[in-house]
Short mmCIF file of C-alpha atoms and ligand atoms in Angstrom, two decimals:
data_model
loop_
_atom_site.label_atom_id
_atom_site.label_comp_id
_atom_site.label_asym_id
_atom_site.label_seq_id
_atom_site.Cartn_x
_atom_site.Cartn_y
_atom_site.Cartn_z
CA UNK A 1 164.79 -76.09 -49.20
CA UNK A 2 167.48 -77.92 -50.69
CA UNK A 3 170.05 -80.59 -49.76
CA UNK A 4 172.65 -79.36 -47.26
CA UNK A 5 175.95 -80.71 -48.09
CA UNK A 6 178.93 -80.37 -45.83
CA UNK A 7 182.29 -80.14 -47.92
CA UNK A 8 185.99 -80.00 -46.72
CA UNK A 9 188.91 -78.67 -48.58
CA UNK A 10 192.41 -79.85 -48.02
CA UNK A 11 194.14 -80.28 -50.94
CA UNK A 12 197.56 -77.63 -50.43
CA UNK A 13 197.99 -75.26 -47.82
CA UNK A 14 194.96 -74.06 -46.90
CA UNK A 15 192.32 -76.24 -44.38
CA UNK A 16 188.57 -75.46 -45.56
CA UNK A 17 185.04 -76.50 -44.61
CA UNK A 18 182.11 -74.99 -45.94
CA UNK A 19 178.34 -75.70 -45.21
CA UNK A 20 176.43 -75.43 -48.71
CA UNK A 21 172.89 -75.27 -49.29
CA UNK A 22 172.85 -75.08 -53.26
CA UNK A 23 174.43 -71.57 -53.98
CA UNK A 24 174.29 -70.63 -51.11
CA UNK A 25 176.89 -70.32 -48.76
CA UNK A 26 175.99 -71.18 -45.02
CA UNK A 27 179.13 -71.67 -42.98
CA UNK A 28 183.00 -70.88 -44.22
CA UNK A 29 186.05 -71.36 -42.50
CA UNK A 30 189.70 -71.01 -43.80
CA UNK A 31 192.36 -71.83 -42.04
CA UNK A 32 195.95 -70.83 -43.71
CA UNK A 33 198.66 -72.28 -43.49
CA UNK A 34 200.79 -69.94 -45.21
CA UNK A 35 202.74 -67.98 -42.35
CA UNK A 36 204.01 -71.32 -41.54
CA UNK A 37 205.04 -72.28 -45.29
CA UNK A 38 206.58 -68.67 -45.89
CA UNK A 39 209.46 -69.76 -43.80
CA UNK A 40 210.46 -72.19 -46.13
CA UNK A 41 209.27 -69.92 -49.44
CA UNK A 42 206.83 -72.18 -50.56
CA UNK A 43 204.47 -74.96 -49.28
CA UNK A 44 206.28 -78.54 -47.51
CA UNK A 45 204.27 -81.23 -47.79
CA UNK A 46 204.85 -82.94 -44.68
CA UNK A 47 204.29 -80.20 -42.70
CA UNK A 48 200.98 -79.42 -44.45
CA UNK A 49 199.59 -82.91 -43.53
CA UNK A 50 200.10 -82.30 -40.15
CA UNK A 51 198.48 -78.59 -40.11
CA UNK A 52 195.58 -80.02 -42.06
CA UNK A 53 195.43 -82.75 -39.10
CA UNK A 54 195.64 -80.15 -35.97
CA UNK A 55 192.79 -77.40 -37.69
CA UNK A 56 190.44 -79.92 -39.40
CA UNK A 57 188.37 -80.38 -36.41
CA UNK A 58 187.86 -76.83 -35.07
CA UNK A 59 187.94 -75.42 -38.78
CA UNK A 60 184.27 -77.92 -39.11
CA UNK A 61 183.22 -76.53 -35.84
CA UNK A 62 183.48 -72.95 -36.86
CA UNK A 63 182.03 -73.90 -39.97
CA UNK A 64 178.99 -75.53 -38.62
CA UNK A 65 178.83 -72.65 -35.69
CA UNK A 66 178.29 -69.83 -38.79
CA UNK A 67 175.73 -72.32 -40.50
CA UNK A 68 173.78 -72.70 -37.30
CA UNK A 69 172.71 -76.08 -37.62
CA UNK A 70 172.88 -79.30 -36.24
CA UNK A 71 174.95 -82.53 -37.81
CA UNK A 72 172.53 -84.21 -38.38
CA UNK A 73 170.77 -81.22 -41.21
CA UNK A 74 173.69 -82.91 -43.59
CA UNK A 75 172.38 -84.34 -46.47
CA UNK A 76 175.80 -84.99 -48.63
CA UNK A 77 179.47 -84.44 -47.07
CA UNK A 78 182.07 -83.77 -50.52
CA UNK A 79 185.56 -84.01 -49.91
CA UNK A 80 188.18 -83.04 -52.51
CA UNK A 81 189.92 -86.02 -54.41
CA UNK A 82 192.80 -84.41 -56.05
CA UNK A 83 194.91 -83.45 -57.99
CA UNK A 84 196.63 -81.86 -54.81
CA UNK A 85 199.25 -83.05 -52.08
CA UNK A 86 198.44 -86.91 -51.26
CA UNK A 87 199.04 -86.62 -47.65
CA UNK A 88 197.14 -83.40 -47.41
CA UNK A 89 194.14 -84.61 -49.81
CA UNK A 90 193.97 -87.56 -46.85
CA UNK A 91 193.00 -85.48 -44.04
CA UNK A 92 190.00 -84.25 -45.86
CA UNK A 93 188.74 -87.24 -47.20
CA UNK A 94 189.47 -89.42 -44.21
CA UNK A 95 187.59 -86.72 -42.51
CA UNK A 96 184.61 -86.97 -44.91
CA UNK A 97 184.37 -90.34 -44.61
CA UNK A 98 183.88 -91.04 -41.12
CA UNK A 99 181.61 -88.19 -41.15
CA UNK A 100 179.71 -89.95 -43.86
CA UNK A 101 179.64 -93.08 -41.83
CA UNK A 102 178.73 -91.81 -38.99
CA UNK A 103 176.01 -90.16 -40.30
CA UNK A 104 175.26 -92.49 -42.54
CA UNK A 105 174.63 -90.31 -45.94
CA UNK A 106 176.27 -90.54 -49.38
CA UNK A 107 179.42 -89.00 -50.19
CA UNK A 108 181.26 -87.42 -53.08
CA UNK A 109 184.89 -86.67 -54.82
CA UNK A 110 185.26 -83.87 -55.91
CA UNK A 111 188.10 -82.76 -58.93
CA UNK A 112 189.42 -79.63 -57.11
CA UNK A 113 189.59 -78.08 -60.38
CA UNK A 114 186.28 -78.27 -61.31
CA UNK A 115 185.83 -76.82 -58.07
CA UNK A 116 187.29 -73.69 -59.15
CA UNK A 117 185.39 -73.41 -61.77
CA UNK A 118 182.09 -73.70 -60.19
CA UNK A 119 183.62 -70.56 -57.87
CA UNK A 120 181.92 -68.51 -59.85
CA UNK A 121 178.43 -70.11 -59.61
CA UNK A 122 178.30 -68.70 -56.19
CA UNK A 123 177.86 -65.35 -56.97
CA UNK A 124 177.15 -64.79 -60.30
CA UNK A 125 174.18 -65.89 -62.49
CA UNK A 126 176.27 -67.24 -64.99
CA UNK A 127 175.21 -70.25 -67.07
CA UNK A 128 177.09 -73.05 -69.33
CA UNK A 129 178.51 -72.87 -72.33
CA UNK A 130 181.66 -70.61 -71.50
CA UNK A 131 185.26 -70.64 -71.42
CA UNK A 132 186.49 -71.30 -68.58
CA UNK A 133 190.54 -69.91 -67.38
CA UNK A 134 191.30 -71.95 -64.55
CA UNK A 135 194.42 -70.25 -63.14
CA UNK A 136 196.11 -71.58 -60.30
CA UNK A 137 199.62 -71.98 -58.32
CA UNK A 138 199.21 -75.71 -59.66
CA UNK A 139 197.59 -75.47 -62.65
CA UNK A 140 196.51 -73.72 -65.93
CA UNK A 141 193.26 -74.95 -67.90
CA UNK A 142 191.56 -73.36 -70.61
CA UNK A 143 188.33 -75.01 -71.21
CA UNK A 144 184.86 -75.22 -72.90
CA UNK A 145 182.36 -75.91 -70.35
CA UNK A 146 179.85 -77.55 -72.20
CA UNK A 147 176.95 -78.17 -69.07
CA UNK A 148 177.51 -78.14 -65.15
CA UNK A 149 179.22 -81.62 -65.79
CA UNK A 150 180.70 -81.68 -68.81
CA UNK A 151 183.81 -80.03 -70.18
CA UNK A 152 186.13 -79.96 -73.13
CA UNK A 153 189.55 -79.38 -72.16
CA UNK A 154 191.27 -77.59 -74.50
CA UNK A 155 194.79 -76.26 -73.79
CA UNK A 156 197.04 -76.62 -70.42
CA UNK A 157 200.62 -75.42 -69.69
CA UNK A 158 203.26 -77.68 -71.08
CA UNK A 159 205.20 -76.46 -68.22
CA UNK A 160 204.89 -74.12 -65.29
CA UNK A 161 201.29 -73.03 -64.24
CA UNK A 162 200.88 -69.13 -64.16
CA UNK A 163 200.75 -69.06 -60.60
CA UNK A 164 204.08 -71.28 -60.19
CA UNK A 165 205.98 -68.47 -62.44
CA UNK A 166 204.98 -65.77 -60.16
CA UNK A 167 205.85 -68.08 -57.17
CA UNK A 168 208.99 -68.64 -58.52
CA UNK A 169 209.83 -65.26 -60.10
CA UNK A 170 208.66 -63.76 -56.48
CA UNK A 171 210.93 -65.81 -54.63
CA UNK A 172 214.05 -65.04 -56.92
CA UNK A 173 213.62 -61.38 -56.13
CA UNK A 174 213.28 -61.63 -52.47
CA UNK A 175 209.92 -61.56 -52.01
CA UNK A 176 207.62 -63.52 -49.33
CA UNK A 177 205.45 -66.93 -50.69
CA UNK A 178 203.32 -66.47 -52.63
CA UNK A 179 204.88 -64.02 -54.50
CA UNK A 180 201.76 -63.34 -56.94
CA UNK A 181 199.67 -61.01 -54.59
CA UNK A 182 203.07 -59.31 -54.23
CA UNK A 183 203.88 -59.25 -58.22
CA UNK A 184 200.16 -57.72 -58.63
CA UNK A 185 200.89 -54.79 -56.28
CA UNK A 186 204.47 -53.98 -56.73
CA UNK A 187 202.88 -53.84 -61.05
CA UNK A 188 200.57 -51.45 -60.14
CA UNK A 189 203.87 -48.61 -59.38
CA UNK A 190 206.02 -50.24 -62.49
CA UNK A 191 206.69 -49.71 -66.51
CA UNK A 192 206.96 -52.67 -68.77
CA UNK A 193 210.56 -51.70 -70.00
CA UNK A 194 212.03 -55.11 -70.47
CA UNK A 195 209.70 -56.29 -73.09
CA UNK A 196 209.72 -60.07 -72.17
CA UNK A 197 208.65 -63.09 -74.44
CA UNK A 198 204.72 -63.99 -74.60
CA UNK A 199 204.88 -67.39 -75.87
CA UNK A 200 202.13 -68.28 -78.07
CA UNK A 201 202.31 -71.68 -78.99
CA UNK A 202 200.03 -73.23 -81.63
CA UNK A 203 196.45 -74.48 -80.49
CA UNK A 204 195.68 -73.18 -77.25
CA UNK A 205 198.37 -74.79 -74.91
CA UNK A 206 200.65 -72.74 -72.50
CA UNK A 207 204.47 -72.40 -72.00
CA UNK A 208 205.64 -69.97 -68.91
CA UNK A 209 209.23 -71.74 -67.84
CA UNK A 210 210.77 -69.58 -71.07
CA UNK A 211 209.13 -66.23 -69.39
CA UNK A 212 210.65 -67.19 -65.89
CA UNK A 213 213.97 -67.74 -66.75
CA UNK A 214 213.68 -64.45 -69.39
CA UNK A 215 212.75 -62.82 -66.06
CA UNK A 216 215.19 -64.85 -63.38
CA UNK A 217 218.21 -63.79 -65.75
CA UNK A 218 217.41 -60.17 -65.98
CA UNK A 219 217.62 -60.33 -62.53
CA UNK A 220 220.92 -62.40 -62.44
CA UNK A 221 222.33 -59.86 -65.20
CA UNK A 222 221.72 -56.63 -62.42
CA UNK A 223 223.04 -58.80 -59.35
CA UNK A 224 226.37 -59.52 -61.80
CA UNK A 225 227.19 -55.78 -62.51
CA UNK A 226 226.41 -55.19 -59.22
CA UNK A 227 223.21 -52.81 -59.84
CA UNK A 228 220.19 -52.25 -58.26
CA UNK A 229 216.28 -52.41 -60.32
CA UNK A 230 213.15 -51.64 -59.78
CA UNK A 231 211.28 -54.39 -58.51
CA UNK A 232 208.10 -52.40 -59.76
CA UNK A 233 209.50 -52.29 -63.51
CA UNK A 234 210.28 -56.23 -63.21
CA UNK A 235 206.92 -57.01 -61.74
CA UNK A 236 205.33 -55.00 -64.49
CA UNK A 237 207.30 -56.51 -67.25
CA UNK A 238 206.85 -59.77 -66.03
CA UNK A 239 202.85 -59.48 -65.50
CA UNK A 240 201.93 -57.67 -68.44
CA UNK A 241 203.76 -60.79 -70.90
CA UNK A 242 201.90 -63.23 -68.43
CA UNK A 243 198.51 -61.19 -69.02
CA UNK A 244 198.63 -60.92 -72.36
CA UNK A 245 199.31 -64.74 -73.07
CA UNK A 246 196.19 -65.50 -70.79
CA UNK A 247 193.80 -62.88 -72.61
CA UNK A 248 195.11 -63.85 -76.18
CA UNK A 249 194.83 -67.30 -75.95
CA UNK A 250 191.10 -67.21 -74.14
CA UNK A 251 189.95 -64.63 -76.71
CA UNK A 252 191.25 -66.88 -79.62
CA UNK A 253 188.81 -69.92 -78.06
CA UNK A 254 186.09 -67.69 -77.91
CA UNK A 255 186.06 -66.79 -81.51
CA UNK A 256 186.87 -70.22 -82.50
CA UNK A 257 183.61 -71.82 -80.11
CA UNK A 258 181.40 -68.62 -80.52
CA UNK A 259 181.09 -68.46 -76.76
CA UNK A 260 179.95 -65.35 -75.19
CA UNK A 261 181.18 -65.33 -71.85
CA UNK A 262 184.39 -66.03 -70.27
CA UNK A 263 184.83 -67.34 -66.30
CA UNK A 264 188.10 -66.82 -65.03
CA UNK A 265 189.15 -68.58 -61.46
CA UNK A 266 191.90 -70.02 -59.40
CA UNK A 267 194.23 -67.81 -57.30
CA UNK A 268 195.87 -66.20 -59.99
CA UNK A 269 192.06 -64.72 -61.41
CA UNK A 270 192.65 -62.21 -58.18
CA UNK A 271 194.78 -60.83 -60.54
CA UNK A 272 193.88 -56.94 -60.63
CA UNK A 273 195.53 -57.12 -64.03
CA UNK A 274 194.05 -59.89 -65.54
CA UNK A 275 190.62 -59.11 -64.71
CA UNK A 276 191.24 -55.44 -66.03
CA UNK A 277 192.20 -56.75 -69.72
CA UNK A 278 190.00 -59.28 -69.73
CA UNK A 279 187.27 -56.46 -69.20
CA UNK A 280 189.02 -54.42 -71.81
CA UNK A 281 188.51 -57.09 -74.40
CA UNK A 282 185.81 -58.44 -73.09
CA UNK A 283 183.89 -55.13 -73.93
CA UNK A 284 185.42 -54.83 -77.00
CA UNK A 285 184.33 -58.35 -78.43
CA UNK A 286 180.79 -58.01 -76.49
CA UNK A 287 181.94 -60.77 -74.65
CA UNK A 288 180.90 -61.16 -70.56
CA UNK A 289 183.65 -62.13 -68.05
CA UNK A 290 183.20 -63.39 -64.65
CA UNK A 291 185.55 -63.96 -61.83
CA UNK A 292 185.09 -64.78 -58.24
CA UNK A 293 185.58 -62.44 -55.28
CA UNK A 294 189.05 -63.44 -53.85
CA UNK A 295 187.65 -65.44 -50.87
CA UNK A 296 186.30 -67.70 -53.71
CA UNK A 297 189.43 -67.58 -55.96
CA UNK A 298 191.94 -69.02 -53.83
CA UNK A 299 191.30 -72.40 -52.25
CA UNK A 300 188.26 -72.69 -50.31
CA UNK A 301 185.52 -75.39 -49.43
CA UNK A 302 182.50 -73.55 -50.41
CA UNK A 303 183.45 -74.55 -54.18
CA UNK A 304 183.85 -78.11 -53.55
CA UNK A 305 180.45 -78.09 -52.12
CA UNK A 306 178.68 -76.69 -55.00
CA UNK A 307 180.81 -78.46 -57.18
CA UNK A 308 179.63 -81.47 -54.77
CA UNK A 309 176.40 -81.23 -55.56
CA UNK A 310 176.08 -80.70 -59.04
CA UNK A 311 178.27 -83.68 -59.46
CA UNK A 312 176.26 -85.39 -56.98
CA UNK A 313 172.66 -84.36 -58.75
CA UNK A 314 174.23 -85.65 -62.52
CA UNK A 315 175.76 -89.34 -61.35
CA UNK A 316 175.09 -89.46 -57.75
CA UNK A 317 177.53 -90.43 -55.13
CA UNK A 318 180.83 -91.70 -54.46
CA UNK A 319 181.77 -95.24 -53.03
CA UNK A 320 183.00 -95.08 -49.88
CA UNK A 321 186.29 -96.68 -50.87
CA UNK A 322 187.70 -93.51 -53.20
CA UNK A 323 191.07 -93.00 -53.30
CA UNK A 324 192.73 -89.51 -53.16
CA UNK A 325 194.34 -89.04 -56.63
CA UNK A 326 197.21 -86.37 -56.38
CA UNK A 327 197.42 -85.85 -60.44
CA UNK A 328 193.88 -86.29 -61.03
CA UNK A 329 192.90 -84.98 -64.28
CA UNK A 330 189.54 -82.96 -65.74
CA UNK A 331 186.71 -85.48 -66.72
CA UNK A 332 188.82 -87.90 -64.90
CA UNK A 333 186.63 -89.08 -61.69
CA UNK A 334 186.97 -92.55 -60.01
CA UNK A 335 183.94 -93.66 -58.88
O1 LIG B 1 194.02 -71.67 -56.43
P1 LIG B 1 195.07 -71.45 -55.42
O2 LIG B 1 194.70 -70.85 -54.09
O3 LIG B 1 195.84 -72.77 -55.07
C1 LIG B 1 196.06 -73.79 -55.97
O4 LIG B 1 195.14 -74.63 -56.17
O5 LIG B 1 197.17 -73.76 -56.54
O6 LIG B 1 196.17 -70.54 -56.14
C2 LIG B 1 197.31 -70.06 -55.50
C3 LIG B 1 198.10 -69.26 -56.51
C4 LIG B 1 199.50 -68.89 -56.01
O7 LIG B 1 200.43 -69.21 -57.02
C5 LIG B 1 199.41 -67.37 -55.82
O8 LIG B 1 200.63 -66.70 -56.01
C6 LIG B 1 198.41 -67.01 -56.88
O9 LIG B 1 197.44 -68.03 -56.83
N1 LIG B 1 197.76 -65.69 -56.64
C7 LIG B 1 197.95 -64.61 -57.43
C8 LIG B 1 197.20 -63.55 -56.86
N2 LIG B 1 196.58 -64.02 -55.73
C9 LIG B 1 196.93 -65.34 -55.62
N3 LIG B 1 198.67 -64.47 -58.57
C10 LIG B 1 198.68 -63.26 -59.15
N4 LIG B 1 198.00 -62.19 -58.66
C11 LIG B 1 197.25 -62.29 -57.55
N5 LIG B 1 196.59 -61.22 -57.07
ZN1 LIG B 2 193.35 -74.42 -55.93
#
C-alpha cells in the first residue's frame, strides 16, 4: 500500500496540508492568503504568521476529511524547513512536530525547493537525470537532477528571481499582487515593441534587476510626458525578454549535460508563455518538457509530501529538534 505521510506547507503566503500516499495525492487543502496581502501589494510577514496560525488547524481537517482516513493511518508527517519566511516556516513545523509526537512517528524537513521540483513527479512519469527550472516569486534555479536526491546546482539569479521582476514590474504599473498571472494575460493582447535587454551572463547564472528597471523607466519616461501605453505592449515586451533568457539558458545546459528532458516548476512555470517556447524548442531539439498543472506550480503541500518521502526513503528521518532555516540552500539539509 505504501506509507501515508501527512505534509504541511507554510513557508509564504499560502497555508497547505496534503495527505500523500507515494504519488498519489489523497487529501489537498490551500488556504490563500493573498486577498489579504494584495492590500499591501505584496506579502507582510507578520501578518502571514498569524494567517498561517488561524487556518492551520481547519486547513489539516479538510485535508484529512478529502483523504478519508483516520490520524492514526500516518506513517511520516514532512513539514517544510525553508528557505521561506521564519515566522511563517514556524507554524508548519511546530505543527508537524507535535503531530509527530503525538503520534509518535518520524518526521522530516523538507527544502521547499526541492519540493517544487518533485511537483512534477505527481503527474507525470518523468524520471532523473533532467534539468530542472525552478522558477519562483523567491527564487530561480537551474539544475541537473542527477537521482530523486541528488542535484547539481548549476546557475541561480545574481539578483531578482523571475517571479520578483514580474511582482515588481506588476506593481509599478498598477496592477494587483502578484502581478505575474496578470503580466501572462495582459501578454497574450500585446506586441513586443520595446525590445528590452535579455541578459545573458556567462555560465548559466541569471540577472533580471537590469530588465526591471529597463521596464520601470519606460514606464517612468510615459508618466513624465504625460502619455498613456499599452499595458499589453509592456507586458509583452517585458515577458518575451524574461522568456527568452529562461529558454536560452536551459537549452544551453541541455546541450552541455546531454539531458533529454527538461522539468520546469515554481509559480512562474504557469507561465502560458514559457511553457509554449519551451515546447517550441523542446520539439525542435527532441528534447521532452514537463511542467506541473498550476495547483502543483504554486505553493502547495502535496510536493513537500512526495518530496517527504523520497527524502525520507534515501536518509530517513529528521530529529525532532530541526530548525526552520529561512535561506536554506539546495543540497543543504540539517539533520
Ligand atoms: O512558487 P510560488 O507560489 O511561491 C514561491 O515559492 O515564491 O511562486 C509565486 C510566484 C509569484 O511571483 C507569481 O507572480 C508567479 O509565481 N506566477 C506567475 C504566474 N503564476 C504565478 N508568473 C508568471 N506567469 C504566471 N502565470
Ligand atoms: Zn514556492
Amino acid at each position: 500500500m505504501g506509507e501515508i505521510v501527512l505534509a504541511i506547507e507554510t513557508s509564504c503566503d499560502e497555508t497547505s496540508v496534503a495527505v500523500v500516499r507515494d504519488k498519489k495525492i489523497l487529501g489537498l487543502s490551500i488556504s490563500s492568503q493573498i486577498d489579504i496581502h494584495r492590500e499591501f501589494g505584496g506579502v507582510v510577514p507578520e501578518i502571514a504568521s498569524r494567517k498561517h496560525i488561524e487556518a492551520i488547524l481547519p486547513v489539516m481537517d479538510d485535508a484529512m476529511e478529502q483523504a478519508d482516513i483516520s490520524f492514526k493511518d500516518i506513517d511520516l508527517v514532512a513539514a517544510t524547513q525553508g528557505p521561506g519566511l521564519i515566522g511563517a516556516l514556524l507554524v508548519g513545523i511546530s505543527a508537524a512536530k507535535s503531530l509527530a509526537i503525538a503520534l509518535d512517528i518520524p518526521i522530516v524537513a523538507v527544502n521547499h525547493m526541492k519540493g517544487h521540483i518533485a511537483a512534477n513527479y505527481i503527474e507525470n512519469d518523468l524520471e532523473p537525470p533532467y534539468v530542472a527550472l525552478v522558477v519562483s516569486g523567491g527564487h530561480t534555479y537551474l539544475i541537473e537532477v542527477l537521482s530523486y536526491t541528488e542535484m547539481k546546482l548549476r546557475g541561480r539569479t545574481r539578483d531578482d528571481a523571475a517571479g520578483e521582476a514580474y511582482d515588481k514590474i506588476g506593481r509599478r504599473m498598477g496592477l494587483p499582487y502578484p502581478g505575474g498571472p496578470v503580466i501572462d494575460r495582459l501578454a497574450k493582447n500585446g506586441k513586443d515593441i520595446y525590445n528590452f535587454p535579455r541578459v545573458i551572463m556567462d555560465g548559466y547564472d541569471f540577472s533580471f534587476s537590469g530588465l526591471k528597471t529597463a521596464v520601470i523607466n519606460k514606464i517612468h519616461e510615459f508618466e513624465q510626458r504625460g502619455e498613456d501605453f499599452s499595458k499589453e505592449d509592456m507586458a509583452t515586451s517585458f515577458q518575451e525578454a524574461v522568456v527568452d533568457v529562461l529558454v536560452e539558458k536551459t537549452f544551453q545546459l541541455i546541450d552541455e549535460s546531454k539531458l533529454d528532458k527538461v522539468a520546469i516548476s515554481g509559480g512562474v512555470s504557469a507561465n502560458s508563455r514559457l511553457q509554449e517556447r519551451m515546447k517550441e524548442v523542446g520539439k525542435e531539439k527532441g528534447v521532452q518538457i514537463f511542467f506541473p498543472s498550476p495547483i502543483y506550480s504554486t505553493d502547495n503541500a502535496a510536493m513537500i509530501g512526495v518530496e517527504g518521502l523520497l527524502k525520507y526513503k534515501a536518509e530517513g528521518g529528521s530529529d525532532l529538534s530541526f530548525r526552520a532555516m529561512p535561506n536554506l540552500g539546495l543540497g543543504d539539509y540539517e539533520k
